[in-house]
CSV table of C-alpha atoms and ligand atoms in Angstrom, one decimal:
chain,number,residue,atom,x,y,z
A,18,MET,CA,47.9,28.2,53.8
A,19,ASN,CA,49.8,25.5,55.8
A,20,THR,CA,48.5,24.2,59.1
A,21,LEU,CA,50.8,22.5,61.6
A,22,PHE,CA,48.9,20.0,63.8
A,23,VAL,CA,50.5,19.2,67.1
A,24,PRO,CA,49.0,16.2,68.9
A,25,ASP,CA,50.1,14.6,72.2
A,26,LEU,CA,51.0,11.5,70.3
A,27,LEU,CA,51.5,10.6,66.6
A,28,TRP,CA,51.5,7.2,65.0
A,29,ASP,CA,53.9,7.5,62.1
A,30,GLY,CA,53.0,4.1,60.6
A,31,ARG,CA,55.7,2.3,62.7
A,32,GLU,CA,55.6,3.6,66.2
A,33,ALA,CA,54.1,6.2,68.6
A,34,ARG,CA,56.0,9.6,68.6
A,35,ARG,CA,55.9,12.4,71.1
A,36,GLY,CA,56.8,15.9,70.1
A,37,TRP,CA,56.0,15.3,66.5
A,38,GLY,CA,53.6,17.2,64.2
A,39,VAL,CA,52.0,17.1,60.8
A,40,VAL,CA,52.0,20.0,58.4
A,41,VAL,CA,49.0,20.0,56.0
A,42,ALA,CA,48.7,22.1,52.9
A,43,GLY,CA,45.3,22.1,51.3
A,44,ASP,CA,44.2,18.5,50.7
A,45,ARG,CA,47.7,17.1,51.2
A,46,ILE,CA,50.3,16.3,53.8
A,47,ALA,CA,53.3,18.6,53.4
A,48,ALA,CA,55.6,17.3,56.2
A,49,VAL,CA,55.7,15.0,59.2
A,50,GLY,CA,58.4,14.9,61.8
A,51,PRO,CA,59.8,16.2,65.1
A,52,LEU,CA,58.5,19.7,65.9
A,53,GLY,CA,62.0,21.3,65.9
A,54,ALA,CA,62.3,20.2,62.2
A,55,LEU,CA,58.9,21.5,61.2
A,56,ASP,CA,57.6,25.0,60.7
A,57,ALA,CA,54.6,26.4,59.0
A,58,PRO,CA,55.8,29.6,57.5
A,59,GLY,CA,52.9,32.0,57.3
A,60,GLY,CA,50.7,29.2,58.5
A,61,ARG,CA,48.8,28.3,61.6
A,62,ARG,CA,49.6,26.0,64.5
A,63,VAL,CA,46.8,23.9,65.9
A,64,ASP,CA,47.4,22.1,69.2
A,65,LEU,CA,45.2,19.1,69.5
A,66,ALA,CA,44.7,18.5,73.2
A,67,ASP,CA,44.3,14.9,74.5
A,68,ALA,CA,44.8,13.6,71.0
A,69,ALA,CA,46.7,10.7,69.5
A,70,VAL,CA,46.7,11.2,65.8
A,71,LEU,CA,47.1,8.7,63.0
A,72,ALA,CA,46.3,8.5,59.3
A,73,ALA,CA,42.6,7.9,59.0
A,74,PRO,CA,41.6,4.3,58.2
A,75,VAL,CA,40.7,3.5,54.6
A,76,ASN,CA,37.5,1.6,54.0
A,77,ALA,CA,38.4,-0.4,50.9
A,78,HIS,CA,35.2,-2.2,50.3
A,79,SER,CA,31.7,-0.8,50.7
A,80,HIS,CA,28.2,-1.1,49.3
A,81,ALA,CA,26.6,1.9,51.0
A,82,PHE,CA,23.0,1.1,50.3
A,83,GLN,CA,23.2,-2.3,52.1
A,84,ARG,CA,23.4,-0.4,55.4
A,85,ALA,CA,19.6,0.0,55.0
A,86,ILE,CA,18.9,-3.7,55.4
A,87,ARG,CA,21.3,-4.6,58.3
A,88,GLY,CA,18.4,-4.7,60.8
A,89,ARG,CA,15.8,-6.3,58.7
A,90,THR,CA,18.0,-9.3,57.7
A,91,GLN,CA,18.5,-10.5,61.2
A,92,THR,CA,15.7,-13.0,61.1
A,93,ARG,CA,15.1,-16.3,59.3
A,94,PRO,CA,11.9,-18.3,58.7
A,95,ALA,CA,11.1,-20.7,61.6
A,96,GLY,CA,12.0,-24.3,60.8
A,97,ARG,CA,14.6,-23.1,58.2
A,98,PRO,CA,18.1,-23.3,59.6
A,99,ASP,CA,19.7,-22.7,56.2
A,100,ALA,CA,19.7,-18.9,56.3
A,101,ASP,CA,23.0,-17.9,54.7
A,102,PHE,CA,24.7,-15.6,52.2
A,103,TRP,CA,22.3,-16.6,49.4
A,104,SER,CA,19.1,-16.0,51.4
A,105,TRP,CA,20.5,-12.7,52.6
A,106,ARG,CA,21.2,-11.8,49.0
A,107,ARG,CA,17.5,-12.2,48.1
A,108,GLU,CA,16.6,-9.6,50.7
A,109,MET,CA,19.3,-7.3,49.3
A,110,TYR,CA,18.0,-7.6,45.8
A,111,ARG,CA,14.5,-6.8,47.0
A,112,ALA,CA,15.8,-3.6,48.7
A,113,VAL,CA,17.7,-2.5,45.5
A,114,LEU,CA,14.5,-2.5,43.4
A,115,ALA,CA,13.0,0.3,45.5
A,116,TYR,CA,15.6,3.0,45.2
A,117,ASP,CA,15.6,6.1,43.0
A,118,PRO,CA,18.5,8.4,42.6
A,119,GLU,CA,17.3,10.6,45.5
A,120,THR,CA,16.8,7.7,48.0
A,121,LEU,CA,20.1,6.0,47.0
A,122,HIS,CA,21.8,9.3,47.6
A,123,ALA,CA,20.2,9.8,51.0
A,124,ILE,CA,20.9,6.2,52.2
A,125,SER,CA,24.5,6.5,51.0
A,126,ARG,CA,25.0,9.8,52.7
A,127,ASP,CA,23.8,8.3,56.0
A,128,CYS,CA,26.2,5.5,55.6
A,129,PHE,CA,29.2,7.7,54.7
A,130,ALA,CA,28.4,10.1,57.5
A,131,GLU,CA,28.5,7.2,60.0
A,132,MET,CA,31.8,6.0,58.5
A,133,ARG,CA,33.3,9.4,58.9
A,134,SER,CA,32.1,9.7,62.5
A,135,ALA,CA,33.6,6.3,63.3
A,136,GLY,CA,37.0,7.4,62.0
A,137,TRP,CA,37.3,6.4,58.4
A,138,GLY,CA,38.8,9.0,56.0
A,139,SER,CA,38.0,7.4,52.7
A,140,VAL,CA,36.0,4.7,51.1
A,141,GLY,CA,36.1,2.4,48.0
A,142,GLU,CA,32.5,2.2,47.0
A,143,PHE,CA,31.9,-1.0,44.9
A,144,HIS,CA,29.0,0.3,43.0
A,145,TYR,CA,26.8,-2.0,40.9
A,146,VAL,CA,23.3,-0.4,40.8
A,147,HIS,CA,23.4,1.3,37.4
A,148,ARG,CA,19.9,1.2,35.8
A,149,ASP,CA,16.5,2.4,36.7
A,150,ARG,CA,13.8,0.3,38.4
A,151,ASP,CA,12.7,-1.2,35.1
A,152,GLY,CA,16.3,-2.1,34.1
A,153,ARG,CA,16.6,0.7,31.6
A,154,PRO,CA,19.7,2.9,31.5
A,155,TYR,CA,19.1,6.5,32.8
A,156,ASP,CA,19.4,9.3,30.2
A,157,ASP,CA,22.7,9.9,31.8
A,158,PRO,CA,23.9,6.3,32.4
A,159,LEU,CA,26.1,7.5,35.3
A,160,THR,CA,23.2,9.0,37.3
A,161,LEU,CA,23.5,6.6,40.2
A,162,SER,CA,27.3,6.7,40.3
A,163,ASP,CA,27.1,10.4,40.6
A,164,ALA,CA,24.4,10.1,43.3
A,165,VAL,CA,26.8,8.0,45.4
A,166,ILE,CA,29.8,10.2,44.8
A,167,GLU,CA,27.7,13.3,45.8
A,168,ALA,CA,26.7,11.5,49.0
A,169,ALA,CA,30.3,11.0,49.9
A,170,ARG,CA,31.1,14.6,49.2
A,171,ALA,CA,28.2,15.7,51.3
A,172,ALA,CA,29.4,13.6,54.2
A,173,GLY,CA,33.0,14.8,53.9
A,174,LEU,CA,34.4,11.5,52.9
A,175,ARG,CA,37.0,10.9,50.2
A,176,ILE,CA,35.7,8.3,47.7
A,177,THR,CA,37.0,6.0,45.1
A,178,LEU,CA,34.0,4.9,43.0
A,179,LEU,CA,34.7,1.3,41.9
A,180,TYR,CA,32.4,1.0,38.9
A,181,VAL,CA,31.1,-2.6,38.6
A,182,ALA,CA,30.8,-4.8,35.6
A,183,TYR,CA,27.9,-7.3,36.0
A,184,ALA,CA,26.5,-9.4,33.2
A,185,THR,CA,25.6,-13.0,34.3
A,186,ALA,CA,23.8,-14.8,37.1
A,187,ASP,CA,26.3,-17.5,37.7
A,188,VAL,CA,29.7,-18.9,36.6
A,189,ASP,CA,28.0,-21.0,33.9
A,190,GLY,CA,27.0,-17.7,32.1
A,191,SER,CA,23.3,-18.0,32.9
A,192,PRO,CA,21.4,-14.8,32.1
A,193,LEU,CA,20.7,-12.3,34.9
A,194,GLY,CA,17.4,-12.8,36.8
A,195,ASP,CA,14.8,-10.1,36.8
A,196,ASP,CA,15.8,-9.1,40.3
A,197,GLN,CA,19.3,-8.3,39.0
A,198,ARG,CA,18.1,-6.0,36.2
A,199,ARG,CA,19.4,-2.8,37.7
A,200,PHE,CA,23.0,-4.1,37.7
A,201,ARG,CA,23.4,-5.1,34.0
A,202,SER,CA,26.4,-4.1,31.9
A,203,ASP,CA,26.0,-4.6,28.2
A,204,SER,CA,29.6,-4.9,27.1
A,205,VAL,CA,33.2,-4.5,28.1
A,206,ASP,CA,33.3,-1.3,26.0
A,207,ASP,CA,30.4,0.1,27.9
A,208,VAL,CA,32.0,-0.6,31.2
A,209,LEU,CA,35.4,0.9,30.2
A,210,ARG,CA,33.6,4.0,28.8
A,211,ALA,CA,31.7,4.5,32.0
A,212,VAL,CA,34.9,4.4,34.1
A,213,SER,CA,36.7,6.7,31.7
A,214,ASP,CA,33.7,9.1,31.6
A,215,LEU,CA,33.4,9.1,35.4
A,216,ARG,CA,37.1,9.8,35.7
A,217,ASP,CA,36.9,12.8,33.4
A,218,ARG,CA,33.7,14.1,35.0
A,219,TRP,CA,35.3,14.2,38.5
A,220,ALA,CA,38.9,15.1,37.5
A,221,GLY,CA,38.5,18.5,39.2
A,222,ASP,CA,37.9,17.1,42.7
A,223,PRO,CA,41.0,15.7,44.3
A,224,ARG,CA,38.8,13.8,46.8
A,225,VAL,CA,37.1,11.8,44.1
A,226,SER,CA,38.7,9.0,42.1
A,227,VAL,CA,37.5,5.9,40.2
A,228,GLY,CA,38.3,2.3,39.7
A,229,LEU,CA,37.0,-0.8,37.9
A,230,ALA,CA,35.4,-3.7,39.5
A,231,PRO,CA,34.4,-6.9,37.6
A,232,HIS,CA,31.9,-8.1,40.2
A,233,SER,CA,32.9,-11.8,40.6
A,234,VAL,CA,33.4,-15.0,38.6
A,235,ARG,CA,29.7,-15.4,39.0
A,236,ALA,CA,28.7,-12.1,37.4
A,237,VAL,CA,31.3,-11.6,34.7
A,238,PRO,CA,31.7,-13.7,31.6
A,239,ALA,CA,35.0,-15.5,31.2
A,240,SER,CA,35.8,-13.6,28.0
A,241,TRP,CA,35.4,-10.2,29.7
A,242,TRP,CA,38.2,-10.6,32.4
A,243,ARG,CA,41.3,-10.1,30.2
A,244,PRO,CA,40.0,-7.0,28.4
A,245,LEU,CA,38.7,-5.5,31.6
A,246,ALA,CA,42.1,-6.1,33.3
A,247,ASP,CA,43.8,-4.6,30.3
A,248,GLY,CA,41.4,-1.6,30.4
A,249,ALA,CA,42.1,-1.0,34.1
A,250,ALA,CA,45.8,-0.9,33.3
A,251,ALA,CA,45.3,1.4,30.3
A,252,LEU,CA,43.2,3.8,32.4
A,253,ASP,CA,45.6,3.3,35.3
A,254,VAL,CA,42.9,2.7,37.8
A,255,PRO,CA,42.5,0.1,40.6
A,256,LEU,CA,41.0,-3.3,39.8
A,257,HIS,CA,38.8,-5.0,42.4
A,258,ALA,CA,36.7,-8.1,42.4
A,259,HIS,CA,34.8,-10.3,44.9
A,260,VAL,CA,36.8,-13.6,45.1
A,261,ALA,CA,36.0,-16.9,46.8
A,262,GLU,CA,33.6,-15.5,49.4
A,263,GLN,CA,31.5,-18.6,49.3
A,264,VAL,CA,32.3,-22.3,48.9
A,265,ARG,CA,29.4,-22.6,46.3
A,266,GLU,CA,31.2,-20.1,44.1
A,267,VAL,CA,34.5,-22.0,44.3
A,268,ASP,CA,32.7,-25.2,43.4
A,269,ALA,CA,30.9,-23.7,40.5
A,270,CYS,CA,34.1,-22.2,39.2
A,271,VAL,CA,35.8,-25.6,39.3
A,272,ALA,CA,32.8,-27.2,37.6
A,273,VAL,CA,32.7,-24.7,34.7
A,274,HIS,CA,36.4,-23.7,34.3
A,275,GLY,CA,38.2,-26.6,35.9
A,276,ARG,CA,40.0,-24.0,38.0
A,277,ARG,CA,39.4,-22.4,41.4
A,278,PRO,CA,38.6,-18.6,41.3
A,279,VAL,CA,42.1,-17.3,41.9
A,280,GLU,CA,43.6,-19.8,39.5
A,281,PHE,CA,41.1,-18.8,36.9
A,282,LEU,CA,41.8,-15.1,37.4
A,283,ALA,CA,45.6,-15.8,37.2
A,284,ASP,CA,45.0,-17.6,33.8
A,285,GLN,CA,43.1,-14.5,32.6
A,286,GLY,CA,45.9,-12.1,33.4
A,287,VAL,CA,43.9,-10.4,36.1
A,288,LEU,CA,46.3,-10.7,39.1
A,289,SER,CA,48.8,-7.8,39.5
A,290,GLU,CA,49.7,-5.2,42.0
A,291,ARG,CA,46.7,-3.3,40.7
A,292,PHE,CA,44.4,-6.1,41.8
A,293,THR,CA,42.5,-6.5,45.1
A,294,ALA,CA,40.7,-9.7,45.8
A,295,VAL,CA,37.7,-8.9,48.1
A,296,HIS,CA,37.0,-11.6,50.8
A,297,ALA,CA,39.4,-14.4,49.5
A,298,THR,CA,37.9,-16.5,52.3
A,299,HIS,CA,38.4,-19.9,50.7
A,300,LEU,CA,41.9,-20.2,49.3
A,301,THR,CA,44.3,-23.1,48.8
A,302,ASP,CA,48.0,-22.5,49.5
A,303,GLY,CA,48.5,-22.5,45.8
A,304,GLU,CA,46.1,-19.6,45.4
A,305,VAL,CA,47.8,-17.7,48.2
A,306,ARG,CA,51.0,-18.1,46.3
A,307,LEU,CA,49.5,-16.8,43.1
A,308,LEU,CA,48.3,-13.7,44.8
A,309,ALA,CA,51.7,-13.2,46.4
A,310,GLU,CA,53.7,-13.7,43.2
A,311,ALA,CA,51.5,-11.2,41.4
A,312,GLY,CA,51.8,-8.5,44.1
A,313,ALA,CA,48.0,-8.5,44.6
A,314,ARG,CA,46.3,-7.9,47.9
A,315,VAL,CA,43.2,-9.1,49.7
A,316,CYS,CA,40.5,-7.0,51.2
A,317,ALA,CA,39.0,-8.7,54.2
A,318,CYS,CA,35.5,-7.6,55.4
A,319,PRO,CA,35.4,-9.6,58.7
A,320,SER,CA,32.3,-8.1,60.3
A,321,THR,CA,30.3,-8.8,57.1
A,322,GLU,CA,31.9,-12.3,56.7
A,323,ARG,CA,30.9,-12.9,60.3
A,324,ASP,CA,27.3,-11.7,59.7
A,325,LEU,CA,26.9,-13.8,56.6
A,326,GLY,CA,28.6,-16.9,57.9
A,327,ASP,CA,31.1,-16.8,55.0
A,328,GLY,CA,34.0,-18.3,56.8
A,329,VAL,CA,37.3,-17.1,58.4
A,330,LEU,CA,40.0,-15.2,56.4
A,331,PRO,CA,43.2,-17.3,56.2
A,332,GLY,CA,45.1,-14.2,57.5
A,333,ASP,CA,48.0,-16.3,58.9
A,334,ARG,CA,48.6,-18.0,55.5
A,335,LEU,CA,48.3,-14.7,53.6
A,336,SER,CA,50.7,-12.8,55.9
A,337,GLY,CA,53.1,-15.8,55.8
A,338,ALA,CA,53.2,-15.5,52.0
A,339,GLY,CA,53.5,-11.7,52.1
A,340,VAL,CA,50.0,-10.9,50.7
A,341,PRO,CA,48.9,-7.5,52.2
A,342,VAL,CA,45.4,-7.4,53.7
A,343,CYS,CA,43.2,-4.3,53.8
A,344,LEU,CA,39.8,-3.9,55.3
A,345,GLY,CA,36.2,-3.0,54.3
A,346,SER,CA,32.9,-2.8,56.1
A,347,ASP,CA,31.2,-4.1,53.0
A,348,SER,CA,27.5,-4.6,54.0
A,349,HIS,CA,27.8,-2.3,57.0
A,350,THR,CA,26.2,-4.6,59.6
A,351,LEU,CA,28.8,-2.8,61.7
A,352,ILE,CA,30.5,0.5,60.8
A,353,ASP,CA,33.6,0.7,63.0
A,354,PRO,CA,37.2,0.6,61.7
A,355,TRP,CA,38.6,-0.2,65.1
A,356,GLU,CA,36.4,-3.3,65.4
A,357,GLU,CA,37.1,-4.3,61.7
A,358,LEU,CA,40.9,-4.2,62.2
A,359,ARG,CA,40.9,-6.5,65.2
A,360,LEU,CA,38.5,-9.2,63.9
A,361,PRO,CA,40.9,-11.0,61.6
A,362,GLU,CA,43.1,-11.8,64.6
A,363,TYR,CA,40.3,-12.6,67.0
A,364,HIS,CA,38.6,-14.9,64.5
A,365,LEU,CA,41.9,-16.9,64.1
A,366,ARG,CA,42.4,-17.1,67.9
A,367,LEU,CA,39.0,-18.9,68.1
A,368,VAL,CA,39.8,-21.2,65.3
A,369,GLU,CA,43.4,-22.0,66.2
A,370,ARG,CA,43.0,-21.7,70.0
A,371,ARG,CA,46.1,-19.5,70.5
A,372,ARG,CA,47.0,-15.8,70.7
A,373,ILE,CA,48.9,-13.2,68.6
A,374,VAL,CA,48.4,-15.3,65.5
A,375,LEU,CA,49.0,-12.4,63.1
A,376,GLY,CA,51.9,-10.6,64.9
A,377,GLU,CA,55.3,-9.6,63.6
A,378,ALA,CA,58.6,-9.8,65.3
A,379,ASP,CA,60.0,-6.7,67.1
A,380,GLY,CA,63.1,-7.6,69.0
A,381,PRO,CA,62.2,-10.1,71.8
A,382,VAL,CA,58.4,-9.8,71.2
A,383,VAL,CA,55.8,-10.3,68.5
A,384,ARG,CA,53.5,-7.4,68.1
A,385,TRP,CA,50.0,-7.5,66.6
A,386,ALA,CA,49.1,-3.8,66.5
A,387,PRO,CA,51.4,-2.4,63.8
A,388,GLY,CA,50.3,-4.8,61.2
A,389,ALA,CA,46.6,-4.4,62.1
A,390,LEU,CA,47.0,-0.6,61.8
A,391,ARG,CA,48.8,-1.0,58.5
A,392,SER,CA,45.9,-3.1,57.2
A,393,ALA,CA,43.4,-0.5,58.2
A,394,THR,CA,45.3,2.4,56.7
A,395,GLU,CA,48.1,2.2,54.1
A,396,VAL,CA,47.1,-1.2,52.5
A,397,GLY,CA,43.7,0.3,51.9
A,398,GLY,CA,45.3,3.4,50.3
A,399,ASP,CA,47.3,1.1,48.1
A,400,ALA,CA,44.2,-0.9,47.1
A,401,LEU,CA,42.4,2.4,46.1
A,402,ARG,CA,45.7,3.8,44.6
A,403,THR,CA,45.0,7.1,46.4
A,404,GLY,CA,48.1,7.1,48.7
A,405,ALA,CA,45.7,7.6,51.6
A,406,GLY,CA,46.5,5.9,54.9
A,407,ARG,CA,50.2,7.1,55.1
A,408,LEU,CA,51.6,10.1,56.9
A,409,THR,CA,54.0,11.0,54.1
A,410,PRO,CA,54.5,14.2,52.1
A,411,GLY,CA,52.1,14.3,49.2
A,412,ALA,CA,49.6,11.9,50.7
A,413,PRO,CA,46.0,12.9,51.2
A,414,ALA,CA,45.6,14.7,54.5
A,415,ASP,CA,43.1,12.3,56.1
A,416,LEU,CA,43.9,12.3,59.8
A,417,VAL,CA,42.0,11.0,62.7
A,418,ALA,CA,42.4,11.8,66.4
A,419,LEU,CA,41.9,9.3,69.2
A,420,ASP,CA,40.5,11.0,72.3
A,421,LEU,CA,43.0,10.3,75.1
A,422,ALA,CA,40.5,11.8,77.6
A,423,HIS,CA,37.9,9.3,76.7
A,424,PRO,CA,37.2,6.8,79.5
A,425,ALA,CA,37.9,3.9,77.2
A,426,LEU,CA,41.5,5.1,76.6
A,427,ALA,CA,42.2,6.6,80.1
A,428,GLY,CA,45.7,5.6,81.2
A,429,ALA,CA,46.7,4.2,77.9
A,430,ASP,CA,49.5,6.7,77.3
A,431,ASP,CA,52.0,5.4,74.7
A,432,GLU,CA,50.2,2.1,74.5
A,433,VAL,CA,47.1,3.9,73.1
A,434,PHE,CA,47.6,2.6,69.6
A,435,ALA,CA,47.9,-1.0,70.8
A,436,GLU,CA,44.9,-0.5,73.0
A,437,VAL,CA,42.7,0.9,70.2
A,438,VAL,CA,43.6,-2.2,68.1
A,439,ALA,CA,42.8,-4.7,70.8
A,440,VAL,CA,40.0,-3.3,73.0
A,441,ALA,CA,38.6,0.2,72.6
A,442,ALA,CA,35.0,0.5,71.6
A,443,ARG,CA,34.4,3.0,68.8
A,444,ALA,CA,31.8,5.2,70.2
A,445,GLY,CA,33.3,8.6,70.9
A,446,VAL,CA,36.9,7.4,70.7
A,447,ALA,CA,37.8,8.8,67.4
A,448,ARG,CA,37.2,12.2,65.7
A,449,PRO,CA,38.2,13.4,62.3
A,450,VAL,CA,40.8,16.1,62.1
A,451,THR,CA,39.5,18.3,59.3
A,452,PRO,CA,41.8,20.8,57.6
A,453,LEU,CA,39.2,21.4,55.0
A,454,PRO,CA,36.0,23.3,55.6
A,455,ASP,CA,33.3,21.2,57.2
A,456,PRO,CA,30.9,20.4,54.3
A,457,GLN,CA,27.8,21.0,56.5
A,458,THR,CA,28.8,24.1,58.3
A,459,GLY,CA,31.7,25.7,56.4
A,460,ASP,CA,33.4,25.8,59.8
A,461,ARG,CA,37.2,25.7,59.4
A,462,SER,CA,37.9,24.6,63.0
A,463,GLU,CA,40.4,21.8,62.8
A,464,ALA,CA,39.4,19.2,65.3
A,465,THR,CA,35.7,18.9,65.1
A,466,SER,CA,33.9,16.4,67.2
A,467,ALA,CA,32.4,13.5,65.3
B,519,LIG,ZN1,31.1,-6.8,48.5
């Protein structure tokens, strides 16, 4: 049955519209436009009071279990000022060794539920914990992937499980450490089989899809990249990798391969419109050009990059070259799409000491909000190849409503979408619009409070 949703305001991906609605049929958007041009024959009309609706943001990069260590990693030993990504990673490895399928499911479910309540409609889960605590494969080698997928389903979040290939400890091919034993992939064929099997296993659920994620130039042998990229193309799935998050990784890549990470991946045939470079913090102009020429995109995770002291995304150079940027909450120090989408601009303001660094021309002014919203929504859908993040017929019906009665948005009126980009705190501002039954209650009411 069709449902026509009628909000006060609708963000159509370009501008705020009054008197517009969205028709949803099952899991998909059927139509978007002025109310006079829409009808829902035999369907329902749901008026969303005090609501400004947009396509739900897409969280394109997540490691759900890392949410569990966000508090406990906020200390460092006294007298040791060198706490950084690498010391944080030791804590993360320690945490990983404790999980069994049930606890991983529970931790992931909490994370996904927080994401959904904050406004995200879907997630790309970059999943690399594959083996049991002793480093042995489970009888069903996809046990932990399934546990994470089931967690997203329980939380009512659309998921793309990005199955990770992980085989070495560093760029020089050194073997995995004992604390990395749960991540290990034995071969390219094993990885491609896992992706293919996961895809077949979940083919009946339109809210579950899969992708392939060679972890990084540190964790994937040089000889694996080309067959993995070819495999992703043959399976027609998204291809993601961590790229140039840390200077040490860039230096190691130059030392071993004589090439910086993006240059190396270009040599291996990895860059394409299928490819998303996660972080891409430390890029030369030449590397930016390589990404642009290939039609690849970048996934920034600015709250995590801030937490780990990674560096500042070169968002101005990427947008200048036409490289789209999507967003992820990655380690989940913060789970808030509205904060995530504003940080790339605010970080650059501090570095460059000017304002509206990432805007785009609109007549006599340069606007920041439309591009920021596009990063949070449609570019993420492109990265996961789900079509999410767009209000277009056939796209997944992931909608979110901003609460115009919330004190943080009072008086915003038609500027609400610019305000939510620039200023609004997350808590209570957004609620999912749920045309599907609520997974917890079975309630079919359309605009549940988060
Ligand atoms: Zn990551």
